[in-house]
Tab-separated table of C-alpha atoms in Angstrom:
chain	number	residue	atom	x	y	z
A	1	GLY	CA	3.412	-2.940	-11.897
A	2	ARG	CA	5.218	-5.606	-14.036
A	3	ILE	CA	4.335	-3.517	-17.221
A	4	LEU	CA	5.880	-0.194	-15.663
A	5	THR	CA	8.988	-2.313	-14.465
A	6	GLU	CA	9.509	-3.620	-17.903
A	7	LEU	CA	9.437	0.039	-19.338
A	8	ASP	CA	12.395	1.082	-17.043
A	9	ARG	CA	14.950	1.431	-19.801
A	10	ASP	CA	16.094	3.750	-22.311
A	11	THR	CA	13.197	5.129	-24.531
A	12	PRO	CA	14.908	5.179	-27.860
A	13	GLY	CA	13.715	2.208	-29.762
A	14	ARG	CA	11.405	1.169	-26.959
A	15	ALA	CA	8.215	2.152	-28.904
A	16	ARG	CA	9.043	-0.037	-31.910
A	17	GLU	CA	9.712	-2.899	-29.467
A	18	ILE	CA	6.457	-2.547	-27.686
A	19	LEU	CA	4.452	-2.060	-30.824
A	20	GLU	CA	6.070	-5.087	-32.381
A	21	HIS	CA	5.619	-6.962	-29.143
A	22	ARG	CA	9.456	-7.790	-28.955
A	23	ASN	CA	11.506	-7.832	-25.794
A	24	MET	CA	8.362	-7.693	-23.642
A	25	PRO	CA	5.795	-10.417	-22.689
A	26	GLU	CA	3.190	-10.316	-25.420
A	27	GLU	CA	0.409	-10.000	-22.923
A	28	SER	CA	1.847	-6.636	-21.573
A	29	ALA	CA	2.641	-5.123	-24.849
A	30	ALA	CA	-0.940	-6.096	-26.226
A	31	MET	CA	-2.341	-4.411	-22.996
A	32	ILE	CA	-0.529	-1.192	-23.872
A	33	THR	CA	-1.156	-1.065	-27.482
A	34	GLN	CA	-4.848	-2.363	-27.546
A	35	GLY	CA	-7.036	0.408	-28.906
A	36	MET	CA	-4.169	2.503	-29.723
A	37	PRO	CA	-5.204	4.785	-32.784
A	38	SER	CA	-3.079	3.886	-35.905
A	39	LYS	CA	-2.075	7.690	-36.117
A	40	ARG	CA	-0.449	7.434	-32.592
A	41	LYS	CA	1.398	4.190	-33.589
A	42	GLN	CA	2.690	6.134	-36.683
A	43	GLU	CA	3.873	8.976	-34.420
A	44	LEU	CA	5.755	6.619	-32.022
A	45	LEU	CA	7.287	4.736	-34.933
A	46	SER	CA	8.451	7.664	-36.882
A	47	GLY	CA	11.022	8.915	-34.830
A	48	GLU	CA	9.592	12.433	-34.876
A	49	LEU	CA	8.738	12.820	-31.274
A	50	GLY	CA	11.306	13.512	-28.873
A	51	SER	CA	12.472	10.667	-26.412
A	52	GLU	CA	10.803	12.439	-23.556
A	53	LYS	CA	7.361	12.529	-25.299
A	54	VAL	CA	7.579	9.012	-26.360
A	55	ASP	CA	8.508	7.844	-22.840
A	56	ALA	CA	5.460	9.853	-21.345
A	57	ILE	CA	2.959	8.563	-23.860
A	58	ILE	CA	4.047	4.943	-23.454
A	59	ARG	CA	4.103	5.286	-19.573
A	60	HIS	CA	0.644	6.917	-19.639
A	61	MET	CA	-0.822	4.034	-21.770
A	62	ALA	CA	0.936	1.501	-19.602
A	63	ARG	CA	-0.707	2.995	-16.600
A	64	GLN	CA	-4.041	2.992	-18.356
A	65	ALA	CA	-3.593	-0.591	-19.290
A	66	ALA	CA	-2.529	-1.716	-15.783
A	67	SER	CA	-5.567	0.038	-14.339
A	68	ALA	CA	-7.821	-1.718	-16.987
A	69	HIS	CA	-6.114	-5.107	-15.986
A	70	VAL	CA	-6.978	-4.764	-12.318
A	71	VAL	CA	-10.532	-4.247	-13.311
A	72	HIS	CA	-10.533	-7.389	-15.560
A	73	VAL	CA	-8.756	-9.430	-12.866
A	74	GLU	CA	-11.371	-8.687	-10.415
A	75	LYS	CA	-14.168	-9.325	-12.922
A	76	ASP	CA	-12.595	-12.644	-13.842
A	77	ILE	CA	-12.244	-13.828	-10.252
A	78	LYS	CA	-15.932	-13.003	-9.706
A	79	GLU	CA	-16.979	-14.935	-12.670
A	80	ARG	CA	-14.836	-17.846	-11.523
A	81	PHE	CA	-16.605	-17.746	-7.974
A	82	GLU	CA	-20.025	-17.461	-9.616
A	83	GLN	CA	-19.231	-20.595	-11.698
A	84	CYS	CA	-17.972	-22.649	-8.573
A	85	CYS	CA	-21.499	-21.673	-7.011
A	86	LYS	CA	-23.193	-22.559	-9.922
A	87	VAL	CA	-21.558	-26.137	-9.964
A	88	LEU	CA	-22.296	-26.355	-6.098
A	89	ASN	CA	-25.924	-25.494	-6.758
A	90	VAL	CA	-25.715	-22.438	-4.427
A	91	LYS	CA	-29.097	-20.779	-4.341
A	92	ASP	CA	-28.808	-18.260	-1.507
A	93	GLN	CA	-27.776	-14.955	-3.188
A	94	GLN	CA	-26.849	-13.580	-0.134
A	95	VAL	CA	-24.422	-16.135	0.935
A	96	LYS	CA	-22.887	-15.901	-2.520
A	97	ASP	CA	-22.530	-12.235	-2.381
A	98	LYS	CA	-21.127	-12.358	1.122
A	99	TRP	CA	-18.323	-14.854	0.264
A	100	GLN	CA	-17.390	-13.322	-3.011
A	101	GLN	CA	-16.928	-10.100	-1.219
A	102	ILE	CA	-14.751	-11.784	1.425
A	103	ILE	CA	-12.698	-13.136	-1.244
A	104	ILE	CA	-12.251	-9.847	-3.251
A	105	ASP	CA	-11.565	-7.801	-0.008
A	106	ASN	CA	-9.016	-10.293	1.313
A	107	TYR	CA	-7.061	-10.817	-1.696
A	108	SER	CA	-7.192	-6.751	-2.262
A	109	ALA	CA	-5.955	-5.889	1.202
A	110	LYS	CA	-3.399	-2.907	0.867
A	111	ARG	CA	-0.779	-4.892	2.671
A	112	ARG	CA	-0.727	-7.543	-0.007
A	113	VAL	CA	1.788	-7.236	-2.692
A	114	TYR	CA	2.100	-10.839	-4.108
A	115	HIS	CA	-0.681	-12.859	-2.487
A	116	THR	CA	-3.194	-10.833	-4.395
A	117	LEU	CA	-6.269	-11.487	-6.848
A	118	LYS	CA	-3.346	-11.365	-9.607
A	119	HIS	CA	-1.979	-14.484	-7.951
A	120	ILE	CA	-5.058	-16.436	-8.144
A	121	TYR	CA	-5.822	-15.112	-11.625
A	122	ASP	CA	-2.584	-16.371	-12.792
A	123	MET	CA	-3.141	-19.797	-11.244
A	124	PHE	CA	-6.430	-19.908	-13.036
A	125	LYS	CA	-4.776	-19.194	-16.289
A	126	LEU	CA	-2.779	-22.415	-15.600
A	127	PHE	CA	-6.193	-24.139	-14.521
A	128	ASP	CA	-7.510	-23.451	-17.940
A	129	GLN	CA	-4.616	-25.090	-19.533
A	130	TYR	CA	-4.726	-28.121	-17.611
A	131	LYS	CA	-8.548	-28.460	-16.784
A	132	HIS	CA	-8.672	-31.442	-19.218
A	133	ALA	CA	-6.356	-33.368	-16.885
A	134	LEU	CA	-8.347	-32.732	-13.751
A	135	GLU	CA	-10.658	-35.193	-12.224
A	136	ASN	CA	-12.958	-32.798	-10.146
A	137	SER	CA	-11.996	-29.219	-11.634
A	138	ASN	CA	-14.523	-27.442	-9.429
A	139	LEU	CA	-12.813	-28.554	-6.340
A	140	VAL	CA	-9.603	-27.394	-7.566
A	141	ALA	CA	-11.179	-24.099	-8.516
A	142	VAL	CA	-12.487	-23.654	-4.934
A	143	ALA	CA	-9.048	-24.585	-3.562
A	144	ILE	CA	-7.381	-21.838	-5.756
A	145	LEU	CA	-9.937	-19.172	-4.414
A	146	PHE	CA	-9.452	-20.115	-0.792
A	147	HIS	CA	-5.954	-21.236	-0.360
A	148	ASP	CA	-4.432	-17.646	0.413
A	149	LEU	CA	-7.730	-16.240	1.777
A	150	VAL	CA	-5.750	-15.556	5.220
A	151	TYR	CA	-2.190	-14.203	4.889
A	152	GLU	CA	-0.525	-12.682	7.955
A	153	GLY	CA	3.067	-13.909	7.342
A	154	ARG	CA	2.761	-17.044	9.641
A	155	ASN	CA	3.596	-20.251	8.026
A	156	ARG	CA	1.216	-23.168	8.622
A	157	GLU	CA	-1.115	-20.901	10.777
A	158	ASP	CA	-2.152	-19.074	7.592
A	159	GLU	CA	-3.016	-22.204	5.699
A	160	GLU	CA	-4.678	-23.712	8.589
A	161	LYS	CA	-6.917	-20.336	9.022
A	162	SER	CA	-7.600	-20.431	5.244
A	163	ALA	CA	-8.793	-23.952	5.514
A	164	GLN	CA	-11.139	-22.925	8.276
A	165	GLU	CA	-12.480	-20.240	6.106
A	166	LEU	CA	-13.127	-22.709	3.420
A	167	ARG	CA	-14.897	-25.089	5.846
A	168	ARG	CA	-17.319	-22.358	6.768
A	169	PHE	CA	-18.018	-21.532	3.206
A	170	GLY	CA	-18.670	-25.052	2.364
A	171	ALA	CA	-20.889	-25.542	5.461
A	172	GLU	CA	-22.994	-22.415	4.510
A	173	VAL	CA	-23.238	-23.372	0.798
A	174	GLY	CA	-23.951	-27.264	1.446
A	175	MET	CA	-20.788	-28.819	-0.028
A	176	PRO	CA	-20.421	-32.607	0.858
A	177	SER	CA	-18.396	-33.121	3.988
A	178	ALA	CA	-15.976	-35.289	2.094
A	179	ASP	CA	-15.097	-32.626	-0.499
A	180	ILE	CA	-14.942	-29.913	2.248
A	181	ASP	CA	-12.324	-32.083	4.007
A	182	GLU	CA	-10.517	-32.829	0.896
A	183	VAL	CA	-10.143	-29.282	-0.121
A	184	ALA	CA	-9.260	-28.019	3.218
A	185	ARG	CA	-6.504	-30.787	3.277
A	186	TRP	CA	-4.953	-29.534	0.095
A	187	ILE	CA	-4.971	-25.880	1.379
A	188	GLU	CA	-3.090	-27.103	4.481
A	189	LEU	CA	-0.619	-28.672	2.410
A	190	THR	CA	0.456	-25.563	0.667
A	191	ALA	CA	2.372	-24.678	3.851
A	192	THR	CA	5.143	-27.029	2.368
A	193	HIS	CA	3.863	-27.826	-1.091
A	194	GLN	CA	5.287	-31.390	-0.592
A	195	VAL	CA	3.025	-34.196	-1.475
A	196	GLU	CA	3.401	-37.851	-1.715
A	197	SER	CA	3.715	-39.813	-4.937
A	198	ASN	CA	0.431	-41.429	-4.379
A	199	GLU	CA	-1.417	-38.128	-3.747
A	200	CYS	CA	-4.576	-37.518	-6.015
A	201	LYS	CA	-3.807	-35.869	-9.422
A	202	ASP	CA	-6.025	-32.874	-8.589
A	203	CYS	CA	-3.975	-31.999	-5.522
A	204	LYS	CA	-0.836	-32.433	-7.427
A	205	PHE	CA	-1.905	-29.899	-10.134
A	206	PHE	CA	-3.172	-27.488	-7.555
A	207	MET	CA	0.239	-27.528	-5.901
A	208	ASP	CA	1.880	-27.086	-9.242
A	209	PHE	CA	-0.272	-24.112	-10.186
A	210	ASP	CA	0.738	-22.377	-6.904
A	211	MET	CA	4.509	-23.065	-7.393
A	212	ALA	CA	4.688	-22.251	-11.095
A	213	VAL	CA	6.075	-18.827	-10.325
A	214	LEU	CA	9.234	-20.436	-9.429
A	215	GLY	CA	9.808	-21.571	-13.037
A	216	LEU	CA	9.079	-18.148	-14.840
A	217	PRO	CA	11.732	-16.114	-16.604
A	218	TRP	CA	14.284	-14.599	-14.312
A	219	LEU	CA	12.804	-10.862	-14.416
A	220	GLN	CA	9.443	-11.977	-13.611
A	221	TYR	CA	10.905	-14.535	-10.751
A	222	ARG	CA	12.849	-11.712	-9.482
A	223	GLU	CA	9.752	-9.473	-9.178
A	224	TYR	CA	8.052	-12.238	-7.398
A	225	PHE	CA	10.676	-12.756	-4.626
A	226	LEU	CA	11.034	-8.926	-4.124
A	227	ASN	CA	7.204	-8.767	-3.844
A	228	VAL	CA	7.075	-11.617	-1.344
A	229	LYS	CA	9.874	-9.809	0.822
A	230	LYS	CA	7.923	-6.396	0.494
A	231	GLU	CA	4.602	-8.076	1.494
A	232	TYR	CA	6.309	-9.993	4.354
A	233	GLN	CA	8.045	-6.956	5.637
A	234	GLY	CA	4.822	-5.042	5.736
A	235	LEU	CA	3.535	-7.305	8.129
A	236	LYS	CA	6.527	-7.397	10.296
A	237	SER	CA	8.672	-4.739	12.092
A	238	GLY	CA	12.280	-4.151	12.746
A	239	GLY	CA	13.599	-2.277	9.832
A	240	TRP	CA	17.301	-3.298	8.979
A	241	LEU	CA	16.808	-6.382	11.579
A	242	PHE	CA	14.070	-7.619	9.292
A	243	SER	CA	16.359	-7.400	6.154
A	244	LEU	CA	19.061	-9.415	8.214
A	245	PHE	CA	16.646	-11.961	9.215
A	246	TRP	CA	15.301	-12.255	5.569
A	247	ALA	CA	18.855	-12.569	4.129
A	248	PHE	CA	19.561	-15.439	6.597
A	249	GLY	CA	16.168	-17.085	6.404
A	250	ARG	CA	14.916	-16.899	2.922
A	251	PRO	CA	17.975	-18.896	1.644
A	252	LYS	CA	17.490	-21.791	4.009
A	253	ALA	CA	13.991	-22.180	2.652
A	254	MET	CA	15.160	-21.885	-0.765
A	255	GLY	CA	17.857	-24.587	0.024
A	256	LYS	CA	15.209	-27.070	1.264
A	257	LEU	CA	13.445	-26.677	-1.830
A	258	LEU	CA	16.470	-27.416	-3.961
A	259	GLN	CA	17.215	-30.495	-1.929
A	260	VAL	CA	13.912	-32.204	-2.872
A	261	GLU	CA	13.934	-34.678	-5.754
A	262	HIS	CA	11.201	-32.696	-7.536
A	263	ILE	CA	9.863	-29.202	-6.881
A	264	TYR	CA	6.908	-29.990	-8.962
A	265	ALA	CA	4.346	-32.795	-8.467
A	266	THR	CA	3.305	-33.530	-11.924
A	267	PRO	CA	5.328	-34.758	-14.945
A	268	ALA	CA	3.899	-31.728	-17.081
A	269	PHE	CA	5.176	-29.051	-14.757
A	270	ARG	CA	8.458	-30.723	-14.074
A	271	GLU	CA	9.008	-30.717	-17.831
A	272	ARG	CA	7.790	-27.213	-18.262
A	273	TYR	CA	9.327	-25.400	-15.256
A	274	GLU	CA	11.689	-27.586	-13.053
A	275	ALA	CA	14.980	-26.638	-14.653
A	276	ARG	CA	14.208	-22.932	-14.684
A	277	ALA	CA	13.002	-23.078	-11.200
A	278	ARG	CA	16.111	-24.692	-9.870
A	279	ASP	CA	18.266	-21.970	-11.776
A	280	ASN	CA	16.111	-19.382	-10.452
A	281	LEU	CA	16.213	-20.447	-6.759
A	282	ALA	CA	20.131	-21.009	-6.985
A	283	LYS	CA	20.401	-17.218	-8.463
A	284	GLU	CA	18.398	-15.897	-5.571
A	285	MET	CA	20.201	-17.876	-2.914
A	286	ASN	CA	23.356	-16.214	-4.541
A	287	ILE	CA	21.808	-12.887	-3.989
A	288	TRP	CA	20.894	-13.509	-0.360
A	289	TRP	CA	24.494	-14.870	0.326
A	290	TRP	CA	26.188	-11.784	-0.800
A	291	THR	CA	23.755	-9.688	1.171
A	292	LYS	CA	24.647	-11.716	4.360
A	293	THR	CA	28.468	-11.292	3.431
A	294	LEU	CA	28.000	-7.619	3.195
A	295	TRP	CA	26.083	-7.340	6.459
A	296	VAL	CA	28.489	-9.455	8.438
A	297	GLY	CA	31.630	-7.786	6.777
A	298	GLY	CA	30.157	-4.339	7.463
A	299	SER	CA	29.404	-5.294	11.045
A	300	VAL	CA	32.894	-6.593	11.621
A	301	LEU	CA	34.395	-3.405	10.281
A	302	ILE	CA	32.195	-1.114	12.442
A	303	ILE	CA	33.111	-3.249	15.611
A	304	LEU	CA	36.977	-2.899	14.674
A	305	TRP	CA	36.517	0.752	14.013
A	306	ASN	CA	34.826	1.042	17.528
A	307	ILE	CA	37.591	-0.868	19.158
A	308	SER	CA	40.190	1.117	17.433
A	309	SER	CA	38.647	4.551	18.503
A	310	ALA	CA	38.253	3.414	22.206
A	311	PHE	CA	41.987	2.290	22.149
A	312	ARG	CA	43.017	5.613	20.798
A	313	HIS	CA	41.044	7.600	23.143
A	314	SER	CA	42.343	5.532	26.034
A	315	ARG	CA	46.069	6.393	25.401
């Protein structure tokens, strides 16, 4: 989805930018150009093809790359789960197959837009970068796999239900009860992502992996909050009333985040993401402020127009 969004601009010059991995995340560009025949690259770079032809070729290859990436993500998550089970010494293949399918099915549900396999895949990419700093990396991996297993748009309740599923899994595979309790506690803490300074390092990194999206470049952050809105709206009803509710409720949540001393729990993530995360949150709050202003202003105008019409008809 992000790849196609990144292609939504004028075609002239776009082929060269993609082929040279410029003005586009390198991963996305590489996905599009991987395996591209050299003859095709030359055609795109030569300028001989019309802009519509170039656009069609790039979009076709982007869609192919996106489809291939979905398969890659699912394969990666399955391998992560298998590795967790290996460390936990799970022998029962039926139990492993059952829980692997639960994870894949839940995160692949049609109503999900942000809390998908891609989300936990992105968390695992950060996990790989900071694995050396973790004390019990397998517990963190299990927490990543289960933390959004249940998502119904109900704060705290979703986290509690996800923790309950983790407890079921842990009991079936023979995880030590202390480890089950610890991971379940971490998952429940994602309702606020606020942890005490004396919290264990693994929990802090787990929280920061989940919150890293707040500190991404603006276009990626914008995609994130629009996907969250679309996902949440798909779970609710109310049409324009939902949009009004969101415009008032979302800034309130963002404001609370901006009021805390640190958004991120670890020094590494504070240095890497904190400043940009605060800029992104402030920008988003401004967007919803203008949305609220337009809603209220428009409502007032409608009310005044109706009063004026009623007054004219009464004369």
